[in-house]
Coordinates of C-alpha atoms in Angstrom, one line a residue:
M178 CA -7.5 76.5 -75.0
R179 CA -6.4 73.0 -73.9
Q180 CA -2.5 72.5 -73.8
T181 CA -1.6 69.4 -74.8
S182 CA 1.7 67.3 -73.6
S183 CA 4.8 66.3 -76.5
S184 CA 6.3 64.1 -73.8
R185 CA 5.9 60.5 -74.4
P186 CA 6.0 57.4 -72.0
G187 CA 9.2 55.6 -71.9
F188 CA 9.9 51.9 -72.0
T189 CA 8.9 49.8 -69.2
L190 CA 11.5 47.3 -67.3
V191 CA 9.5 44.3 -68.5
E192 CA 9.7 45.7 -72.1
L193 CA 13.4 46.3 -71.9
L194 CA 14.2 42.5 -70.6
V195 CA 11.7 41.2 -73.3
V196 CA 13.4 42.9 -76.0
I197 CA 17.1 41.7 -74.0
A198 CA 16.0 38.3 -74.3
I199 CA 14.8 38.2 -77.7
I200 CA 18.2 39.6 -79.3
G201 CA 19.8 36.8 -76.9
V202 CA 17.7 34.2 -78.4
L203 CA 18.4 35.7 -81.8
V204 CA 22.0 35.5 -81.1
G205 CA 22.2 31.9 -79.8
L206 CA 20.6 30.9 -83.1
L207 CA 22.4 33.0 -85.1
L208 CA 26.0 31.7 -84.0
P209 CA 25.7 28.0 -84.9
A210 CA 25.2 29.1 -88.5
V211 CA 28.1 31.6 -88.1
Q212 CA 30.6 28.8 -86.9
S213 CA 29.4 26.3 -89.5
A214 CA 29.5 29.2 -92.3
R215 CA 33.1 29.7 -91.3
E216 CA 33.9 26.2 -91.0
A217 CA 32.6 25.9 -94.6
A218 CA 34.4 28.6 -95.5
R219 CA 38.0 27.0 -94.2
R220 CA 37.1 23.5 -95.5
M221 CA 36.8 24.8 -98.9
S222 CA 40.1 27.0 -98.4
C223 CA 41.7 23.2 -97.4
S224 CA 40.1 21.6 -100.4
N225 CA 41.7 24.6 -102.8
N226 CA 44.9 23.8 -100.8
A227 CA 44.8 20.2 -101.8
K228 CA 43.9 20.8 -105.1
Q229 CA 47.0 23.1 -105.6
I230 CA 49.2 20.1 -104.4
G231 CA 47.7 17.7 -107.1
L232 CA 48.1 20.4 -109.8
A233 CA 52.0 20.9 -108.6
L234 CA 51.9 17.3 -108.7
H235 CA 50.3 17.0 -112.2
N236 CA 53.0 19.7 -113.7
Y237 CA 56.0 18.0 -111.8
H238 CA 55.1 14.8 -113.6
S239 CA 55.2 16.5 -117.0
A240 CA 58.2 18.2 -116.5
F241 CA 60.2 15.3 -115.1
N242 CA 58.2 12.1 -116.0
N243 CA 57.9 10.7 -112.4
L244 CA 56.3 11.9 -109.5
P245 CA 58.9 13.2 -106.6
A246 CA 59.8 10.7 -104.0
M247 CA 59.0 10.1 -100.6
M248 CA 62.0 10.5 -98.7
G249 CA 64.4 11.7 -101.4
G250 CA 66.9 14.1 -101.8
S251 CA 71.4 13.2 -101.5
R252 CA 73.1 11.8 -99.0
G253 CA 76.6 12.8 -100.0
E254 CA 79.6 11.0 -100.8
T255 CA 81.9 12.2 -97.8
N256 CA 80.5 12.9 -93.9
I257 CA 77.4 11.1 -95.1
G258 CA 76.5 10.4 -91.0
D259 CA 76.9 14.3 -90.4
S260 CA 73.2 16.0 -90.5
T261 CA 74.9 19.2 -91.5
R262 CA 76.4 17.9 -94.9
S263 CA 73.7 16.2 -96.5
N264 CA 69.5 15.9 -96.1
Q265 CA 70.3 12.0 -95.5
L266 CA 67.8 10.9 -98.2
R267 CA 65.0 12.3 -95.7
L268 CA 63.3 14.7 -98.0
S269 CA 59.5 14.7 -98.1
Y270 CA 57.6 15.0 -101.8
L271 CA 56.7 18.6 -100.9
V272 CA 60.5 19.8 -101.2
P273 CA 60.7 19.6 -104.9
L274 CA 56.8 21.1 -105.5
L275 CA 57.9 24.4 -104.2
P276 CA 58.3 25.8 -107.4
F277 CA 55.1 24.6 -108.8
I278 CA 53.1 26.3 -105.9
E279 CA 54.8 29.8 -106.6
Q280 CA 57.7 29.1 -103.8
Q281 CA 60.7 29.9 -106.0
P282 CA 62.4 32.1 -103.7
L283 CA 62.0 29.3 -101.0
W284 CA 63.2 26.7 -103.6
D285 CA 66.2 28.8 -104.9
Q286 CA 67.4 29.1 -101.0
I287 CA 67.0 25.2 -100.8
S288 CA 68.6 24.6 -103.7
N289 CA 71.6 26.9 -103.6
P290 CA 74.2 26.5 -100.8
M291 CA 73.4 28.9 -97.8
A292 CA 76.0 30.4 -95.3
V293 CA 73.4 31.6 -92.8
K294 CA 71.2 30.3 -89.9
T295 CA 68.2 30.6 -88.7
N296 CA 69.1 32.9 -86.2
G297 CA 71.2 35.1 -88.3
D298 CA 74.7 33.8 -87.3
P299 CA 77.2 32.8 -90.3
K300 CA 77.3 29.1 -91.4
N301 CA 80.9 28.0 -92.3
P302 CA 81.2 25.6 -94.4
P303 CA 77.7 26.7 -96.0
W304 CA 74.3 24.4 -95.7
P305 CA 75.0 22.3 -98.7
S306 CA 72.7 22.6 -101.9
M307 CA 69.3 20.7 -101.1
G308 CA 70.0 21.2 -97.5
P309 CA 70.7 19.3 -94.2
A310 CA 68.7 17.1 -92.5
P311 CA 64.9 18.0 -92.3
W312 CA 65.2 18.1 -88.2
R313 CA 67.8 20.9 -88.7
G314 CA 66.0 24.0 -86.9
D315 CA 68.9 25.9 -87.5
Y316 CA 68.3 25.8 -91.6
R317 CA 66.1 28.6 -92.4
P318 CA 64.0 27.2 -95.0
W319 CA 63.2 24.3 -93.0
A320 CA 61.5 26.1 -90.3
T321 CA 59.5 28.2 -92.8
D322 CA 56.0 27.8 -92.7
V323 CA 54.4 27.5 -96.3
S324 CA 50.9 28.4 -96.3
S325 CA 49.9 26.2 -99.1
F326 CA 50.5 23.5 -96.9
R327 CA 48.5 24.0 -94.0
C328 CA 45.1 23.8 -93.5
P329 CA 42.7 26.7 -91.9
S330 CA 40.6 24.3 -89.8
D331 CA 43.8 23.0 -88.1
P332 CA 44.5 24.8 -84.9
G333 CA 48.3 23.9 -84.2
V334 CA 50.9 26.5 -84.7
G335 CA 54.3 27.3 -83.6
S336 CA 56.9 25.4 -81.3
P337 CA 58.2 22.4 -80.9
A338 CA 57.4 22.1 -84.6
L339 CA 59.2 23.6 -87.4
G340 CA 57.2 24.3 -90.5
R341 CA 54.3 22.3 -90.0
C342 CA 52.3 20.5 -92.8
N343 CA 48.5 19.2 -93.1
Y344 CA 49.1 17.5 -96.5
A345 CA 50.9 13.6 -96.7
N346 CA 51.0 11.3 -99.7
C347 CA 49.6 8.2 -100.0
M348 CA 51.5 4.8 -98.8
G349 CA 49.0 2.5 -99.8
D350 CA 47.6 -0.3 -97.3
A351 CA 50.7 -2.0 -96.2
V352 CA 53.7 -0.8 -94.2
E353 CA 56.6 -3.3 -94.4
Y354 CA 60.2 -1.8 -95.1
L355 CA 58.5 1.7 -96.3
D356 CA 60.4 3.4 -94.3
V357 CA 63.8 2.8 -95.8
G358 CA 62.8 1.2 -99.4
A359 CA 65.9 -0.2 -101.2
Y360 CA 68.4 1.2 -99.0
Q361 CA 68.4 -0.2 -95.2
W362 CA 70.7 3.1 -94.4
V363 CA 72.2 6.2 -96.1
T364 CA 75.9 4.6 -95.7
P365 CA 77.3 4.0 -99.6
N366 CA 77.1 0.7 -101.1
N367 CA 74.1 -0.6 -98.9
F368 CA 71.4 -1.1 -101.9
S369 CA 69.4 -4.7 -100.6
T370 CA 67.7 -7.1 -102.9
G371 CA 66.2 -8.3 -100.0
N372 CA 64.7 -4.9 -99.4
V373 CA 63.8 -4.6 -102.9
E374 CA 62.2 -8.1 -102.6
Q375 CA 59.8 -6.8 -100.0
I376 CA 59.0 -3.3 -101.1
N377 CA 57.6 -5.5 -104.4
V378 CA 55.3 -7.1 -102.3
S379 CA 54.2 -4.2 -99.7
G380 CA 54.7 -1.0 -101.8
R381 CA 51.2 -0.7 -102.8
G382 CA 50.9 2.9 -102.9
M383 CA 51.0 5.8 -105.3
F384 CA 54.5 6.9 -103.4
V385 CA 56.9 4.4 -102.2
C386 CA 60.3 5.1 -100.0
R387 CA 63.2 6.5 -102.0
E388 CA 61.5 5.3 -105.7
Y389 CA 60.1 7.6 -108.2
K390 CA 57.1 6.0 -109.4
K391 CA 55.3 7.4 -112.8
F392 CA 51.5 7.6 -113.5
R393 CA 51.7 4.9 -115.6
D394 CA 52.6 2.4 -113.1
V395 CA 48.9 3.4 -111.3
V396 CA 47.1 0.5 -112.9
D397 CA 44.1 0.8 -111.0
G398 CA 43.7 4.5 -113.1
L399 CA 44.4 7.8 -111.7
S400 CA 40.8 8.4 -110.7
N401 CA 40.5 5.3 -108.5
T402 CA 43.7 5.9 -106.8
I403 CA 44.7 8.3 -103.4
M404 CA 47.5 10.4 -104.1
V405 CA 47.3 13.0 -101.3
G406 CA 45.7 13.3 -98.1
E407 CA 45.1 15.1 -95.0
I408 CA 46.8 15.0 -91.7
L409 CA 46.5 17.2 -88.6
S410 CA 49.6 18.7 -86.9
D411 CA 49.8 18.1 -83.1
S412 CA 48.7 20.5 -80.5
G413 CA 50.0 18.7 -77.2
T414 CA 46.6 17.3 -76.2
R415 CA 47.6 13.8 -76.2
D416 CA 45.0 13.4 -79.5
I417 CA 45.2 9.8 -80.8
R418 CA 45.4 11.2 -84.4
T419 CA 48.3 13.5 -83.9
A420 CA 51.0 11.8 -81.1
P421 CA 51.5 8.1 -82.2
A422 CA 51.7 5.9 -79.3
D423 CA 55.1 4.0 -79.0
G424 CA 54.2 0.6 -80.8
P425 CA 55.1 -3.5 -79.9
G426 CA 57.5 -3.3 -82.7
S427 CA 56.9 -5.1 -86.4
G428 CA 55.6 -8.3 -85.8
P429 CA 52.7 -7.5 -83.6
L430 CA 51.7 -4.3 -85.2
R431 CA 51.8 -5.7 -88.8
D432 CA 49.7 -8.3 -88.1
N433 CA 47.2 -6.2 -86.1
P434 CA 47.1 -2.6 -87.0
S435 CA 44.2 -2.2 -84.2
W436 CA 47.1 -3.0 -81.3
A437 CA 46.7 -0.1 -79.5
L438 CA 42.7 -0.2 -79.4
D439 CA 43.4 -3.9 -78.4
Q440 CA 45.5 -2.9 -75.7
G441 CA 43.2 -0.3 -74.0
L442 CA 45.1 2.3 -74.8
I443 CA 42.7 5.0 -75.6
D444 CA 40.3 6.8 -73.2
P445 CA 36.9 5.3 -73.4
N446 CA 35.2 8.5 -72.2
R447 CA 37.2 10.6 -74.6
P448 CA 37.8 8.3 -77.9
L449 CA 39.8 10.7 -79.4
Y450 CA 42.5 11.3 -76.5
W451 CA 45.2 8.5 -75.1
L452 CA 44.9 7.6 -71.5
P453 CA 47.4 9.4 -69.1
D454 CA 49.7 6.5 -68.6
T455 CA 49.7 5.7 -72.4
N456 CA 53.5 6.3 -74.0
L457 CA 54.0 8.4 -76.8
T458 CA 56.4 8.9 -79.5
T459 CA 56.4 12.4 -78.0
D460 CA 56.8 11.9 -74.1
Q461 CA 60.4 11.6 -73.9
S462 CA 62.3 14.6 -72.9
T463 CA 65.3 14.5 -75.3
G464 CA 66.5 12.4 -78.0
G465 CA 69.2 11.6 -81.0
D466 CA 68.2 14.7 -82.5
G467 CA 66.8 16.8 -80.0
N468 CA 63.8 17.4 -78.0
W469 CA 61.4 14.2 -78.7
S470 CA 58.4 16.8 -78.5
S471 CA 59.0 17.6 -82.0
R472 CA 58.1 14.3 -83.0
A473 CA 54.7 14.4 -83.7
R474 CA 52.4 14.5 -86.6
G475 CA 52.8 17.2 -89.7
F476 CA 55.8 19.2 -87.6
R477 CA 58.0 18.6 -90.3
W478 CA 57.0 19.6 -94.0
S479 CA 60.7 19.1 -95.3
D480 CA 60.7 15.6 -93.5
G481 CA 59.8 12.6 -95.8
C482 CA 59.5 10.0 -93.0
H483 CA 55.8 8.6 -92.4
Q484 CA 55.1 10.3 -89.7
F485 CA 55.6 13.9 -90.6
T486 CA 54.2 13.6 -94.1
G487 CA 52.7 10.2 -94.9
F488 CA 49.4 8.2 -94.2
N489 CA 48.4 4.8 -95.2
T490 CA 45.0 3.3 -95.8
I491 CA 45.1 0.8 -93.4
L492 CA 42.6 2.2 -90.8
P493 CA 40.0 4.7 -91.7
P494 CA 40.1 8.5 -91.3
N495 CA 40.8 10.0 -88.0
S496 CA 41.6 6.6 -86.1
E497 CA 44.8 6.0 -84.0
T498 CA 48.0 6.7 -85.1
V499 CA 51.0 4.2 -83.5
S500 CA 54.5 4.2 -84.3
R501 CA 56.1 0.7 -84.7
T502 CA 58.9 1.7 -82.4
G503 CA 58.3 4.9 -80.6
N504 CA 60.6 6.5 -83.0
D505 CA 60.0 8.9 -86.3
N506 CA 61.9 7.4 -88.3
T507 CA 60.2 4.4 -88.9
W508 CA 56.9 2.6 -89.9
G509 CA 53.8 2.9 -88.7
I510 CA 49.6 3.0 -88.7
Y511 CA 49.4 6.5 -90.0
P512 CA 45.7 7.5 -91.1
P513 CA 44.7 10.6 -92.2
S514 CA 43.2 13.0 -90.0
S515 CA 41.7 16.6 -90.3
Q516 CA 39.4 18.6 -88.0
H517 CA 37.0 18.8 -90.6
P518 CA 33.7 17.3 -89.1
G519 CA 33.1 13.8 -90.3
G520 CA 36.2 13.2 -92.3
V521 CA 39.2 14.5 -94.4
H522 CA 40.0 15.6 -97.7
V523 CA 41.7 13.5 -100.8
V524 CA 43.7 14.1 -103.8
M525 CA 42.9 11.2 -106.2
G526 CA 45.4 10.5 -109.1
D527 CA 43.8 12.6 -111.6
G528 CA 43.8 15.8 -109.2
A529 CA 40.1 15.6 -108.2
V530 CA 39.4 16.1 -104.6
K531 CA 37.4 14.3 -102.6
F532 CA 36.0 14.1 -99.1
I533 CA 36.3 10.9 -97.5
T534 CA 34.1 10.1 -94.6
D535 CA 35.1 8.3 -91.0
A536 CA 32.4 5.8 -91.8
I537 CA 33.8 5.0 -95.4
D538 CA 34.1 0.8 -95.6
A539 CA 37.3 0.0 -94.3
G540 CA 36.9 -4.2 -94.3
D541 CA 38.9 -5.8 -91.4
R542 CA 40.7 -3.3 -88.9
R543 CA 42.2 -6.3 -87.5
A544 CA 43.7 -8.4 -90.5
K545 CA 47.2 -8.8 -91.6
T546 CA 48.8 -6.1 -93.4
V547 CA 50.5 -7.3 -97.0
Y548 CA 54.2 -8.4 -96.6
K549 CA 56.3 -11.3 -98.4
A550 CA 56.5 -13.3 -95.0
A551 CA 52.9 -13.7 -94.5
G552 CA 52.5 -15.4 -97.7
N553 CA 49.9 -13.0 -99.0
A554 CA 51.5 -11.1 -101.8
G555 CA 49.1 -9.9 -104.4
I556 CA 45.4 -10.2 -102.6
A557 CA 42.9 -7.6 -102.7
S558 CA 43.1 -5.0 -99.4
P559 CA 41.5 -6.4 -96.6
Y560 CA 40.7 -2.8 -95.6
G561 CA 38.0 -2.9 -98.2
V562 CA 37.1 0.5 -100.1
W563 CA 39.7 2.1 -98.1
G564 CA 42.4 0.4 -98.9
A565 CA 41.3 -0.3 -102.4
M566 CA 41.5 3.4 -103.1
G567 CA 45.2 3.2 -101.2
T568 CA 46.6 1.0 -104.0
R569 CA 48.0 1.8 -107.2
A570 CA 48.0 -1.9 -109.1
S571 CA 45.9 -4.4 -106.9
R572 CA 42.8 -4.3 -109.8
E573 CA 40.2 -3.6 -107.4
T574 CA 37.1 -2.0 -108.4
Y575 CA 34.8 0.4 -106.1
D576 CA 31.8 2.3 -107.0
S577 CA 31.3 6.2 -105.9
T578 CA 28.5 5.5 -103.8
D579 CA 30.7 3.5 -101.3
L580 CA 32.5 6.5 -100.2

């Protein structure tokens, strides 16, 4: 009687190596798909955040019959220059939206006096209603991160920022006097007729500094006018989109928005980064209100200054940012930006969210901006379809196929 062996031959080394190689190839093929799916999910989440802010703006308008102000708030009647006693008329449009995005507890803290600092120490006298100046890191609400104001694709996190922000309001396609509006400073009796004349020419966007615009002011139609857009927050990498370059002053930058590019300040080998010797607003170690490294894009959701929560439709999305004078409380060239491949989300006046590509028609990027002394008041935007989307009452039309 024959005996049969129950043992089976094992895998050879060559067979194991072949299987491992096949698995490695499959993983290599699947990883990009997984990464792409993750970014698609983050992009959808970002779009939902933008939609929520658009709905909040509509609900706010229904409640108060106007949009919130860019650089609004209060300035107090006494101790006006004291950053602990008033918010210096610098609050962003996002602060009054808090009750409309399910942030009522945070709004209650801000809208009432608070007698405690961020570190838990008592504050005497208490912080005022509507808070102190938005650069005060010792005021707890300003240092609070709000998830609805953050894009999940943005890698920026933590200090030296206070509460980071990725959604800014649209200031239009001009810049002149948009940093102060009708008030030259925050001291009393400084309403300026000259400022009003300038703003009437250059304040072409949905939001104008220290003014309360209404939907009825949008002559071009809400579906044709941008209300909110994405911005990246800075990560300390000298990114041209998030660390603004020190500008040359009003005239050169106002007359040539591509000043930084023409000066050769951008690294030709890494076009999303400044050259190492380019002076940035974040370079100096100390400044009048603390660490200058905190003066970067998207670093204070509560601050209405353009560098933190504003953008213009002059240069196309993801272009370079430049501050007029290297400070954080002035106008500049501030395009929207994002980490999403190829473009940014914007919220139109009717609440619709659109994805605008970096390749959108942006006209002549070296054209003069619109301002009174240039004698070009009321002209069609020199910045193509992109500029037309940013203006509320220029009576320009464009087709959706241009986007």
